[in-house]
Coordinates of C-alpha atoms and ligand atoms in Angstrom, one line a residue:
X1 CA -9.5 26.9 5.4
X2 CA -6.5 26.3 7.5
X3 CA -4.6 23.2 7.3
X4 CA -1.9 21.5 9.5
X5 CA -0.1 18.6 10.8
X6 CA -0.8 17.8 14.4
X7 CA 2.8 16.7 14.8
X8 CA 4.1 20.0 14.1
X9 CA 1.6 22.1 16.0
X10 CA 1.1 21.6 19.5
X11 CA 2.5 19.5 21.9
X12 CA 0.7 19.2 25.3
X13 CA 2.3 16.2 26.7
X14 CA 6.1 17.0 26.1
X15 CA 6.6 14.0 24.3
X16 CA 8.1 16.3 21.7
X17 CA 5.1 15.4 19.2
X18 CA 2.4 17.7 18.5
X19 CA -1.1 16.0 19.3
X20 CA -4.9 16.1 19.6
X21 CA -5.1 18.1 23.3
X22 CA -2.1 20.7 22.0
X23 CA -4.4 21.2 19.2
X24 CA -7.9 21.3 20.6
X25 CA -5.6 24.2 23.5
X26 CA -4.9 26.4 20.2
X27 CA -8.2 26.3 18.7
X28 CA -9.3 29.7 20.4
X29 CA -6.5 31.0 18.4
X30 CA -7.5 29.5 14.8
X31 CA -11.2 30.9 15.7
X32 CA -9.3 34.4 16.6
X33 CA -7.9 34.2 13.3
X34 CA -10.9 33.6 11.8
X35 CA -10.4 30.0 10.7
X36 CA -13.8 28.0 9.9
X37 CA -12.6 24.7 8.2
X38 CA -9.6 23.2 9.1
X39 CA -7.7 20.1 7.1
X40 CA -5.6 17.7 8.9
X41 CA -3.2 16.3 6.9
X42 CA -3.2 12.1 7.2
X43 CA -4.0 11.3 11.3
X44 CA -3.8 7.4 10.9
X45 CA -1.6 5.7 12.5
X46 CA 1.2 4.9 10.0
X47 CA 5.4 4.3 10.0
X48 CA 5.3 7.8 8.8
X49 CA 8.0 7.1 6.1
X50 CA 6.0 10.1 3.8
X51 CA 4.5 12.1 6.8
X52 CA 1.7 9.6 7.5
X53 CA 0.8 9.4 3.8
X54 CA 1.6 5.8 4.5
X55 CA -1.6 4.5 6.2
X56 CA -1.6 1.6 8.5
X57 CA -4.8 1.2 10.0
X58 CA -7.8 3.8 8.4
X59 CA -10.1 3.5 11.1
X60 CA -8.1 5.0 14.1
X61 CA -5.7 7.9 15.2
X62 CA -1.7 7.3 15.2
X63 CA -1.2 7.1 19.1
X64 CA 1.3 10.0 19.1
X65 CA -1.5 12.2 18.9
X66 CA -3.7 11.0 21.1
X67 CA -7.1 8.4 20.9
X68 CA -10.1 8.5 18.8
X69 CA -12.0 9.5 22.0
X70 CA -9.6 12.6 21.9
X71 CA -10.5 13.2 18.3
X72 CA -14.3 13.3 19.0
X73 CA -13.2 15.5 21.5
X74 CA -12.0 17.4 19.1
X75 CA -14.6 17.7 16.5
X76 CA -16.9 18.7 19.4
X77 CA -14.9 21.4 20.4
X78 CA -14.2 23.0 17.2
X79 CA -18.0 22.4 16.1
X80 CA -18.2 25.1 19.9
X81 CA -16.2 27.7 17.7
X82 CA -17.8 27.5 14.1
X83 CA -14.8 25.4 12.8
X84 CA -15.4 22.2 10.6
X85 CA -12.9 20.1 10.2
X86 CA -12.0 17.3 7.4
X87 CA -9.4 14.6 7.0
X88 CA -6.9 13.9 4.5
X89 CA -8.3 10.3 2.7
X90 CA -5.3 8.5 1.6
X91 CA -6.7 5.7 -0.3
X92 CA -4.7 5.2 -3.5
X93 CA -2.4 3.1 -1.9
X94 CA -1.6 1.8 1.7
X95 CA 1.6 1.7 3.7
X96 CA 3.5 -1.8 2.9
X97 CA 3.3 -2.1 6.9
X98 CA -0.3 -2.4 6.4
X99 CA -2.1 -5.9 7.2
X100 CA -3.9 -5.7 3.9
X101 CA -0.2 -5.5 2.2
X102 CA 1.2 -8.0 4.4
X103 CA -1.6 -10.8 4.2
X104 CA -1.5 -9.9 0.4
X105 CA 2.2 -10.7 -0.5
X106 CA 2.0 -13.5 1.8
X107 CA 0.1 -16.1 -0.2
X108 CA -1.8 -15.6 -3.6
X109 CA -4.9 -17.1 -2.3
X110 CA -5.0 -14.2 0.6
X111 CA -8.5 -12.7 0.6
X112 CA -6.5 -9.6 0.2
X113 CA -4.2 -10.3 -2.8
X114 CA -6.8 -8.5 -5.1
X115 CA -6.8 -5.4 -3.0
X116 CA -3.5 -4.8 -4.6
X117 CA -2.3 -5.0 -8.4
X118 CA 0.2 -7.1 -9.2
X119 CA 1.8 -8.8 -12.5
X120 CA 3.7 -11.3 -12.6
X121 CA 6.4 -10.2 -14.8
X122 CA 8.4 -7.3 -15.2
X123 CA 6.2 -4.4 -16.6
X124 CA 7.4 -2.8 -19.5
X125 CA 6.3 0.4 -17.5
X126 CA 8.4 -0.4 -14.8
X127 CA 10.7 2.9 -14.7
X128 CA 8.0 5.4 -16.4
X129 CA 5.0 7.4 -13.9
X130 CA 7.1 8.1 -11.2
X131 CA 5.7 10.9 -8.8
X132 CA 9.0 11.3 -7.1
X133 CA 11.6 11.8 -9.9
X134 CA 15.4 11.6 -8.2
X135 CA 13.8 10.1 -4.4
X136 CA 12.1 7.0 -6.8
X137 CA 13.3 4.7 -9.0
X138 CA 10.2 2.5 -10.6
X139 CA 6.9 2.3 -10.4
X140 CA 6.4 -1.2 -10.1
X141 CA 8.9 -3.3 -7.7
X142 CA 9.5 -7.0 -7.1
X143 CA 8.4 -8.6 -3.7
X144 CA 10.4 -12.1 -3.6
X145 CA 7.8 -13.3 -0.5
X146 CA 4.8 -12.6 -3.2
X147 CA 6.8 -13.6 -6.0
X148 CA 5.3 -10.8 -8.3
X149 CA 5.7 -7.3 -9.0
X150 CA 3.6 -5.0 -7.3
X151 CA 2.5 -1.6 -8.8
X152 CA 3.1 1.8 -6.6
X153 CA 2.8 5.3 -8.2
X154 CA 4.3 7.4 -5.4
X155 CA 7.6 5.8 -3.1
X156 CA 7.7 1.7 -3.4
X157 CA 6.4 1.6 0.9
X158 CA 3.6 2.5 -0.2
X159 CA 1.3 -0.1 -2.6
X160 CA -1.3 1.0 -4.6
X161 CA -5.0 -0.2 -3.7
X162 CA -6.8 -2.0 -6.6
X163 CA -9.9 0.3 -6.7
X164 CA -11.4 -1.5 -9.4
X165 CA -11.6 -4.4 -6.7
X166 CA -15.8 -3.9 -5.8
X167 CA -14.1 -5.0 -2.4
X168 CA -12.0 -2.0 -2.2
X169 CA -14.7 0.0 -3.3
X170 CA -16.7 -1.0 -0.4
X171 CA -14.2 -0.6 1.7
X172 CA -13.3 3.2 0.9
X173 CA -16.4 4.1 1.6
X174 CA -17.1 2.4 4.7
X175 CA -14.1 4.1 5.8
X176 CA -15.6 7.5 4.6
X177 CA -18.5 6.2 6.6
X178 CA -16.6 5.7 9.9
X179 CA -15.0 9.4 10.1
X180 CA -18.4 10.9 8.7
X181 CA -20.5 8.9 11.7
X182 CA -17.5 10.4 14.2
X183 CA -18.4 13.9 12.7
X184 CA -15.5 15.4 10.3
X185 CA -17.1 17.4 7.7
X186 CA -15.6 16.3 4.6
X187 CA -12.3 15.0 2.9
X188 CA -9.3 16.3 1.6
X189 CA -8.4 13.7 -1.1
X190 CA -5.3 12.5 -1.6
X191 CA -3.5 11.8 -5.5
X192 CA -7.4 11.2 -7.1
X193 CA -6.1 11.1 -10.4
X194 CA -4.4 8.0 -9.4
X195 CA -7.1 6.5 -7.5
X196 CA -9.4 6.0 -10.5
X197 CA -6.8 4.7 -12.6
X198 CA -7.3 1.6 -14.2
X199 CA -4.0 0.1 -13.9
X200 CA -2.8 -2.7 -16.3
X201 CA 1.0 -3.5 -16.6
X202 CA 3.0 -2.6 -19.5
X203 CA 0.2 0.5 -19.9
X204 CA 1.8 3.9 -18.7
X205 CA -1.7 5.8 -19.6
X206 CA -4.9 3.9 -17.8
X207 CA -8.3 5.1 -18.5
X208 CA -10.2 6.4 -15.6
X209 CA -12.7 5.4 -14.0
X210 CA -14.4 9.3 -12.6
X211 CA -17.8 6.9 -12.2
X212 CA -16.2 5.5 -9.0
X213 CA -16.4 9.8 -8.1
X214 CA -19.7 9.6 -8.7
X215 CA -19.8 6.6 -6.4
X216 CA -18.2 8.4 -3.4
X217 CA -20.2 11.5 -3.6
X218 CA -23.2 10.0 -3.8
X219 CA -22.2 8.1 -0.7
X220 CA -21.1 10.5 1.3
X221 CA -24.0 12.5 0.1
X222 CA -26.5 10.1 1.9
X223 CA -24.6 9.7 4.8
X224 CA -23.9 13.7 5.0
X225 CA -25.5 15.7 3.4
X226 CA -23.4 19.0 4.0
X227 CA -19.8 16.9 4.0
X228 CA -17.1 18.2 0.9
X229 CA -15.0 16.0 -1.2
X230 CA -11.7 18.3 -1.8
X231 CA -9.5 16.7 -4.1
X232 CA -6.0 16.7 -5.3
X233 CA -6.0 16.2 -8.8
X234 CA -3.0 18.3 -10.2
X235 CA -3.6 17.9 -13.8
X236 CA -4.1 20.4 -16.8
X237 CA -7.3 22.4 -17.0
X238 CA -8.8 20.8 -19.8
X239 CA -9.2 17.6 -17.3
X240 CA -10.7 19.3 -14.4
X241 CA -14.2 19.8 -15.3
X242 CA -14.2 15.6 -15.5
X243 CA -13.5 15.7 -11.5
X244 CA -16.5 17.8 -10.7
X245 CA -18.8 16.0 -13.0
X246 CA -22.2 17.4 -14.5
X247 CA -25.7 16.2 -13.9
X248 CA -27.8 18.8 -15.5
X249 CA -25.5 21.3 -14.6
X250 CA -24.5 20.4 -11.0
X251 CA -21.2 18.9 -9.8
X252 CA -21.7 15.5 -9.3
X253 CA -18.3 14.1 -8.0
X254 CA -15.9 16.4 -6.3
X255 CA -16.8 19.4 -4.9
X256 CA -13.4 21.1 -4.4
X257 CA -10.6 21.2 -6.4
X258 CA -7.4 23.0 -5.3
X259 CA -6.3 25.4 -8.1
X260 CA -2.5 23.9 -9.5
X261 CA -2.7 26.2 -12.1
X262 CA -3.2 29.2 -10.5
X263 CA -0.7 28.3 -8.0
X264 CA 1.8 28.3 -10.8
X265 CA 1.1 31.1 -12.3
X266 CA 0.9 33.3 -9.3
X267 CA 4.2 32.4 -8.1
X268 CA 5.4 33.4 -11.8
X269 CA 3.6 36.6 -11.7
X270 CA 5.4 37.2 -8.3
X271 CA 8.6 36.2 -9.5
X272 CA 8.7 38.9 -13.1
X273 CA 6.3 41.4 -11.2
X274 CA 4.3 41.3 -13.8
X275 CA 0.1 39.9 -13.3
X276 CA -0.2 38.7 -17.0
X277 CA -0.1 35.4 -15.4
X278 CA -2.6 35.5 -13.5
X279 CA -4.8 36.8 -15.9
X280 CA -4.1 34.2 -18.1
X281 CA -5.0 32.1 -14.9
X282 CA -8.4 33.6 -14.6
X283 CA -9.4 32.8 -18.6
X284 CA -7.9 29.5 -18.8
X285 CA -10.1 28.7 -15.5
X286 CA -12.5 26.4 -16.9
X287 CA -16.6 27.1 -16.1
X288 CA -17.4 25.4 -12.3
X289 CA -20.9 23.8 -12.2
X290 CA -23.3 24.9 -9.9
X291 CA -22.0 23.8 -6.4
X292 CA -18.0 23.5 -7.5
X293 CA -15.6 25.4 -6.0
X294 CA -12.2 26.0 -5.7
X295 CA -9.7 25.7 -3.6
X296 CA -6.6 28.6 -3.8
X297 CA -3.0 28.6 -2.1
X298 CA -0.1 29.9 -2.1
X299 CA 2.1 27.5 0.1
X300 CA 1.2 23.7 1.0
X301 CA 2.5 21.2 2.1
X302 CA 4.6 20.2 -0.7
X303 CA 6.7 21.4 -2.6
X304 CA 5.6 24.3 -5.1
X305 CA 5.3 22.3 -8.3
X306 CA 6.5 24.3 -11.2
X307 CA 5.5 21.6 -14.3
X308 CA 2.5 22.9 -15.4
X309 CA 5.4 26.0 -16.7
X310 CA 7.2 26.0 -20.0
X311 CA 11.1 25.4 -19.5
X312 CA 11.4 28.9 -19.5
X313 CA 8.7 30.6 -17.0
X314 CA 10.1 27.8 -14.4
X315 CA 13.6 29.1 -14.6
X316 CA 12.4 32.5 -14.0
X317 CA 10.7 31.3 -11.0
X318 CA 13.8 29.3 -10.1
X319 CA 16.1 32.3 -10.7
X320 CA 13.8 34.8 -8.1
X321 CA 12.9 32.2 -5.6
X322 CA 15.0 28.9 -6.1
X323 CA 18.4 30.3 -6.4
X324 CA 20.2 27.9 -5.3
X325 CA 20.0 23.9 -5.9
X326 CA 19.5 23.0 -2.7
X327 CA 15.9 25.0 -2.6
X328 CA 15.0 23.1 -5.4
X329 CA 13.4 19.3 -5.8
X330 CA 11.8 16.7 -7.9
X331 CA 13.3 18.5 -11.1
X332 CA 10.0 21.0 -11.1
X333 CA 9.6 22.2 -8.0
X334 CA 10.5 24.5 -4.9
X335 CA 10.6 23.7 -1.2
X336 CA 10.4 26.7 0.6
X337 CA 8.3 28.6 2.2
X338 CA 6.4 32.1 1.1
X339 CA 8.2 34.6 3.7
X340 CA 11.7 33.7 3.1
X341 CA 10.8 33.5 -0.9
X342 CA 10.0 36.9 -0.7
X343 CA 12.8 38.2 1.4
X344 CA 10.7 38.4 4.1
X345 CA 9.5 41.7 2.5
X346 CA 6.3 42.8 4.3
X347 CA 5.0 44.9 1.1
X348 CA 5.3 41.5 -0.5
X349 CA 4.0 39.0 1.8
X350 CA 0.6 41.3 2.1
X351 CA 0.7 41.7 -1.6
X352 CA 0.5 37.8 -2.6
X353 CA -2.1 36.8 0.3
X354 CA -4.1 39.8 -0.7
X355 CA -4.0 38.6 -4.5
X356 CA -4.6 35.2 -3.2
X357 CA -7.5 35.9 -1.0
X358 CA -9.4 38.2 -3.6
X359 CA -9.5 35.9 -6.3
X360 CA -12.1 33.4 -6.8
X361 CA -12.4 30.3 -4.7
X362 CA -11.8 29.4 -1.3
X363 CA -8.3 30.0 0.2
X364 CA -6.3 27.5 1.8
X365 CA -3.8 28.5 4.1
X366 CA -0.6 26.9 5.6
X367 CA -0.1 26.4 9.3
X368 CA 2.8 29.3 10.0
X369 CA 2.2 31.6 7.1
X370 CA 0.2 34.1 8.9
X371 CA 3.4 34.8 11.0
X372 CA 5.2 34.3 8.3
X373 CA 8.1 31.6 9.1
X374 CA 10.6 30.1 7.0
X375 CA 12.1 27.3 6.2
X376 CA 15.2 24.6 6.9
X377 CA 17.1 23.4 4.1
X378 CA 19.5 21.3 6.2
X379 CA 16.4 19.0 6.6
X380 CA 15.9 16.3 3.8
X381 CA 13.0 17.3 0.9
X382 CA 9.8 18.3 2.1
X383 CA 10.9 18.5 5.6
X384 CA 12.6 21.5 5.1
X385 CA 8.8 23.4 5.4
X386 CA 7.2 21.2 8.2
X387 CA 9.0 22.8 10.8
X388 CA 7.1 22.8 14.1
X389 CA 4.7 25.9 14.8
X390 CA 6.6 28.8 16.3
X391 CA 4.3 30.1 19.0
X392 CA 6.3 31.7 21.3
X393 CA 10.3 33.0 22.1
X394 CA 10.2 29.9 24.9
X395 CA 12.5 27.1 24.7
X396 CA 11.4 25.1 21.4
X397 CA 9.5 27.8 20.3
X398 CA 6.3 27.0 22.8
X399 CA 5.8 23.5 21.1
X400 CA 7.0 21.6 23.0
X401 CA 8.3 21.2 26.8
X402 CA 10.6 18.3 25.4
X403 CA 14.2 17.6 24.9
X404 CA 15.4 19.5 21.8
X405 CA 16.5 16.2 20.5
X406 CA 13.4 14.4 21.5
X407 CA 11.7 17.1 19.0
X408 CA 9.7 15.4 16.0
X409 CA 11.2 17.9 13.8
X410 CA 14.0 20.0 15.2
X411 CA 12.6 24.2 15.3
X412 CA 13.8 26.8 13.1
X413 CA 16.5 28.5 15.9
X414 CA 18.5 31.3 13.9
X415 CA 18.8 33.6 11.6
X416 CA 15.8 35.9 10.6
X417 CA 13.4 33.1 11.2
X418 CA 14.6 31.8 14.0
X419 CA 11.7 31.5 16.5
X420 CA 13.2 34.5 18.3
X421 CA 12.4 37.1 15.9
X422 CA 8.9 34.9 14.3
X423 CA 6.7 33.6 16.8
X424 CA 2.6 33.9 18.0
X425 CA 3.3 35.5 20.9
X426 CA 5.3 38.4 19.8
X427 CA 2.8 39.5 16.9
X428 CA -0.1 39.2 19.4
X429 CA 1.4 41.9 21.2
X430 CA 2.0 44.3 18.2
X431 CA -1.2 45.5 16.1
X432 CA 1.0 46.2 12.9
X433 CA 2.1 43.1 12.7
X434 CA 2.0 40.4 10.5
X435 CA -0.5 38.3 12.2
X436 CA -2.8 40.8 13.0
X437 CA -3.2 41.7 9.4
X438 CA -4.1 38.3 8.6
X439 CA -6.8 38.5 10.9
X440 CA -8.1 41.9 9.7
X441 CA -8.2 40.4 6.1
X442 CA -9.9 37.3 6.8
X443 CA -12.5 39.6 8.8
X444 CA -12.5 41.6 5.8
X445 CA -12.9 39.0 3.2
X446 CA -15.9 37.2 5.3
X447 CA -17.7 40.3 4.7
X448 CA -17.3 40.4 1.4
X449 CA -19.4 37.1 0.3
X450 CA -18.7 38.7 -3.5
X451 CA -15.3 36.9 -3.4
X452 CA -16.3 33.5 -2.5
X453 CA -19.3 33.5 -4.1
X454 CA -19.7 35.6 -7.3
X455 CA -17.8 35.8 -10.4
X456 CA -14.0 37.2 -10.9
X457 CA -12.9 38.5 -13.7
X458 CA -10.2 40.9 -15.4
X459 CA -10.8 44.0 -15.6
X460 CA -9.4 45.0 -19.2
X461 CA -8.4 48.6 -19.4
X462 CA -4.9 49.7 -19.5
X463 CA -2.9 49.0 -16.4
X464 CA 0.8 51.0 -15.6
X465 CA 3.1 48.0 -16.0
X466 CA 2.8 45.5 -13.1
X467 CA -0.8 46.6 -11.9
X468 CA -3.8 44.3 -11.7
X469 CA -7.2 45.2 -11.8
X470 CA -10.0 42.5 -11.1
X471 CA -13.4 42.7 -9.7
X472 CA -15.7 40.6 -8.2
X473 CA -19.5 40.3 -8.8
X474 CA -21.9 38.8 -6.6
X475 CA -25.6 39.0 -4.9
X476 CA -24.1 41.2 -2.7
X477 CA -22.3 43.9 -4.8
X478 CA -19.4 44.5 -6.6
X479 CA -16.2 44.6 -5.4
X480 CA -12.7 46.0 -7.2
X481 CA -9.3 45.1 -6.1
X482 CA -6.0 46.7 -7.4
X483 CA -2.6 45.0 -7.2
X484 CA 0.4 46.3 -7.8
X485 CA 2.8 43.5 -8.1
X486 CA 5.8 46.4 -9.3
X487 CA 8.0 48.2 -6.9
X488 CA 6.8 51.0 -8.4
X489 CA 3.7 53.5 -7.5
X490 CA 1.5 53.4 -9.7
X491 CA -2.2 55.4 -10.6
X492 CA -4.8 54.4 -12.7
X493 CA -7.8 55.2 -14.0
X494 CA -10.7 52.7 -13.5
X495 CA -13.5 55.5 -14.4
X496 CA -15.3 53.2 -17.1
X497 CA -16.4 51.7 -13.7
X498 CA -17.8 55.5 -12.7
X499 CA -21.4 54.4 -14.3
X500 CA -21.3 51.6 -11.8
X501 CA -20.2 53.1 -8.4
X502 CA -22.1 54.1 -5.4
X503 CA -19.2 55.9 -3.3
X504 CA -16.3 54.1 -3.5
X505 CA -14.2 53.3 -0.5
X506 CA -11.0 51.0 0.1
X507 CA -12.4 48.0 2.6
X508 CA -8.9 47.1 3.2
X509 CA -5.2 48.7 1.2
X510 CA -1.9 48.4 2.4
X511 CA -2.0 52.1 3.5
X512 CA -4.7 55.3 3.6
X513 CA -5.4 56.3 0.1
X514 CA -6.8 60.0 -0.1
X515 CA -8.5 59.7 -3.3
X516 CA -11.3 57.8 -2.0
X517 CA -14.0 58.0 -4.7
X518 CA -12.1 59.4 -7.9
X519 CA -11.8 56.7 -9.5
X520 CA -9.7 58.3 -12.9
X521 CA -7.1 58.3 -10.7
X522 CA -6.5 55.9 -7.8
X523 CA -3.4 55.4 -6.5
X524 CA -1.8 52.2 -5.6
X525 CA 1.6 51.8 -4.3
X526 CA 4.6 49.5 -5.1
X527 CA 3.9 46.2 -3.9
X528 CA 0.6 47.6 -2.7
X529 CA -3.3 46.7 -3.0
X530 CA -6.5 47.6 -2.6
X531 CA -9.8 46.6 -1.6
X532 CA -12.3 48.6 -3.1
X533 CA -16.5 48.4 -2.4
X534 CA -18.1 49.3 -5.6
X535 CA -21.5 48.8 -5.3
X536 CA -23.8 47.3 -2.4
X537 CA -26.6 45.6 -3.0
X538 CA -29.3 45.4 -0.5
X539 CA -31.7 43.3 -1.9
X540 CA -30.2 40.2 -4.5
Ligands
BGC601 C1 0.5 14.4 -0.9 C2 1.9 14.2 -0.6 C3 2.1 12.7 -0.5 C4 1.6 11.9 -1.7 C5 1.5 10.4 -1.4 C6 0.4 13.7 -2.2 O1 -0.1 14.2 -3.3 O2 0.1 15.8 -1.0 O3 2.4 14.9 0.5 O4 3.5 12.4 -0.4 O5 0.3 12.4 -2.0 O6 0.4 10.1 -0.6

């Protein structure tokens, strides 16, 4: 799964916007790369005071990118090259622009008052839930034209919708209706821990309501049978299992969940060299039900949230990838990107995707990660990693024809980043690089259905410091992976596994490896990795 932000890939009518045409002109290239989902974050239009997270109208395209005709357009052409493509559903809360918001505070006795939550004193709550510590202040503001407090858990533009409101309800899915009749194939849910809150005022801990889940995907169930929910619900593992929901051992709500807590702990297992994290990741994972499945990343479009970390593990991280104050924000988290985190060390870039993609679940990846760009501090918080998409050593990086200043976002220009030295066009024309070794891994991993689809575990021998050994089990075979998150070489005996093996061979490493099929003593590099078949199986 790829995901991106049209205003930051492709700009066809040098507006200096990205939009739907510049997109549907690169979709050879996601197809090349072996893309076959792609997530567009929010496409409404929207004031786009939090990157179109602030929703003004649900039922059509912001006009900077193009119409809904181009959209359908869109869908069509992606359908051509085997790429599905779902939305991001922002419905905990609207923009305050929106005309539900504004007929709302406008008189109490508007149909849409209701759609909101309000109370008409001060909460006691007012200064406690807040999702943007240091950028937000409260939680619930006063509106003098409304003459009540209204409740927002993310910035105070943006209202939360009353989704106990049976109105609501209906309305969320009609508008899950509307982009499922145009043809996306699913939805990337925005903040769903918040959306089945039960808000009350003065109560900092709601219930939730997970039946409204069950509601959605049995709606979008009838109306599509093959769509995905994907949600965002970045709470502890404990509380996952709720999201996907059981009936008789099926998931009955969500049917993605991206992987927070992985997430954390790779970046600390990258940051002491050391994969104790991440196997601490893989037991704490709670059991999926049949048809649940999770979503990994490395980068998004966040920042990296380091809270689900003791005090201690996040200043670790801090001290190898947030040096500096300015790279940090929100009091937990990171807003950089992977390449420059890394020092732009090739070993080490390879070596984190490579854990990434082997692991369980379906990876995620960030637009600009494959070539590996970086990010600009000197823009305000999350901006810093929504640069536009360097595609080429042309003016504005091949994004745009526009004005520099006319650029939505200005482009990364210098230093080792700069779209000189990163950019599509140069690492189409070298087969070592960067880019072409995302494509051979993504060609590699869709032939080996054992990641995505079997089980991963640990494989629990003694390791030289820094290595990781896991393996993946499936109908198709077995698969082994080493990683060596140390600097230094490293061999290892995996022949407990001898019983199991049907020659060996590496399916994809970081370099040739002469000891194909001894496997007392394989070899794996500082910062490298290997793929190894175990076993195929011919008939499941
Ligand atoms: C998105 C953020 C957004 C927030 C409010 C999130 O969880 O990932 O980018 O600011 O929801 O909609």
């Amino acid at each position: 799964m790829y995901c991106l932000d049209i205003d930051t890939f492709a700009d066809s009518n040098g507006d200096g916007v990205g939009d739907i045409q510049g997109l549907i002109g690169r979709l050879d290239y996601l197809a090349r790369l072996g893309v076959t989902c792609l997530w567009l974050h929010p496409i409404h239009p929207s004031p786009n005071d939090d990157d179109g997270y602030d929703v003004t109208d649900f039922y059509n395209v912001d006009p900077r990118f193009g119409t809904l005709g181009d959209f359908a357009e869109l869908l069509h052409q992606a359908g051509n090259r085997g790429i599905r493509v779902i939305i991001d559903l922002v419905v905990n809360h609207t923009s305050d622009q929106h005309p539900w918001f504004q007929s709302a505070r406008s008189s109490p006795d508007s149909p849409y008052r209701d759609w909101y939550v309000w109370s008409d004193r001060e909460p006691a709550d007012r200064h406690q839930g807040m999702v943007f510590p240091g950028e937000q202040h409260e939680t619930w503001t006063y509106d003098r034209t409304a003459k009540a407090w209204y409740y927002h858990r993310f910035y105070r533009f943006q209202p939360d919708l009353d989704t106990t409101n049976p109105e609501v309800r209906d309305e969320i899915k009609k508008i899950m209706s509307f982009w499922l009749q145009l043809g996306v194939a699913g939805f990337r849910m925005d903040a769903v821990p918040f959306i089945i809150e039960r808000t009350e005022p003065g109560d900092p801990n709601p219930d939730l309501d997970f039946e409204f889940l069950t509601e959605l995907r049995q709606h979008v169930q009838w109306r599509r049978g093959d769509a995905i929910l994907l949600a965002e619900a970045n709470v502890e593992p404990d509380q996952l299992p709720a999201f996907f929901g059981d009936s008789g051992g099926s998931a009955n709500r969500v049917h993605m969940l991206f992987d927070f807590m992985l997430n954390g702990r790779l970046m600390l297992a990258l940051a002491r060299q050391d994969p104790e994290p991440v196997i601490e990741a893989l037991r704490d994972t709670p059991a999926l039900p049949e048809g649940g499945q999770w979503a990994t990343f490395l980068r998004n479009h966040d920042e990296i949230d380091l809270s689900r970390l003791t005090a201690e593990q996040r200043n670790q991280v801090y001290e190898h990838f947030g040096p500096e104050e300015d790279m940090r924000i929100y009091d937990r988290g990171i807003r950089r990107r992977l390449a420059p985190m890394l020092n732009n060390d090739r070993r080490r870039i390879e070596l984190a995707y490579s854990l990434q993609f082997s692991l369980r679940g379906t990876p995620v990846l960030r637009y600009g990660e494959e070539i590996g760009m970086g990010e600009d501090l000197s823009l305000p918080g999350r901006e810093a990693i929504r640069t536009p998409m360097q595609w080429s050593y042309e003016g504005n990086a091949g994004f745009s024809r526009a004005e520099p200043e006319k650029l939505v976002r200005p482009v990364i220009d210098k230093g080792d980043f700069g779209y000189d030295k990163v950019n599509v066009t140069l690492q189409r024309r070298d087969r070592n690089s960067l880019l072409a070794w995302f494509e051979r891994m993504i060609r590699t991993l869709r032939e080996a259905p054992e990641i995505g689809f079997g089980s991963t575990t640990h494989i629990d021998v003694p390791m030289p410091p820094g290595v990781l050994a896991h393996r993946a089990d499936g109908p198709t075979g077995t698969m082994v992976f080493l990683h060596n998150l140390g600097a230094v070489d490293a061999e290892v005996d995996l022949s407990l596994l001898q019983p199991e093996a049907e020659l060996p061979i590496d399916v994809l490493a970081d370099r040739n490896y002469a000891d194909i099929g001894k496997l007392d003593k394989l070899n794996v590099a500082g910062y490298g990795y290997r793929w190894i078949r175990l076993r195929r199986a011919w008939s499941s």
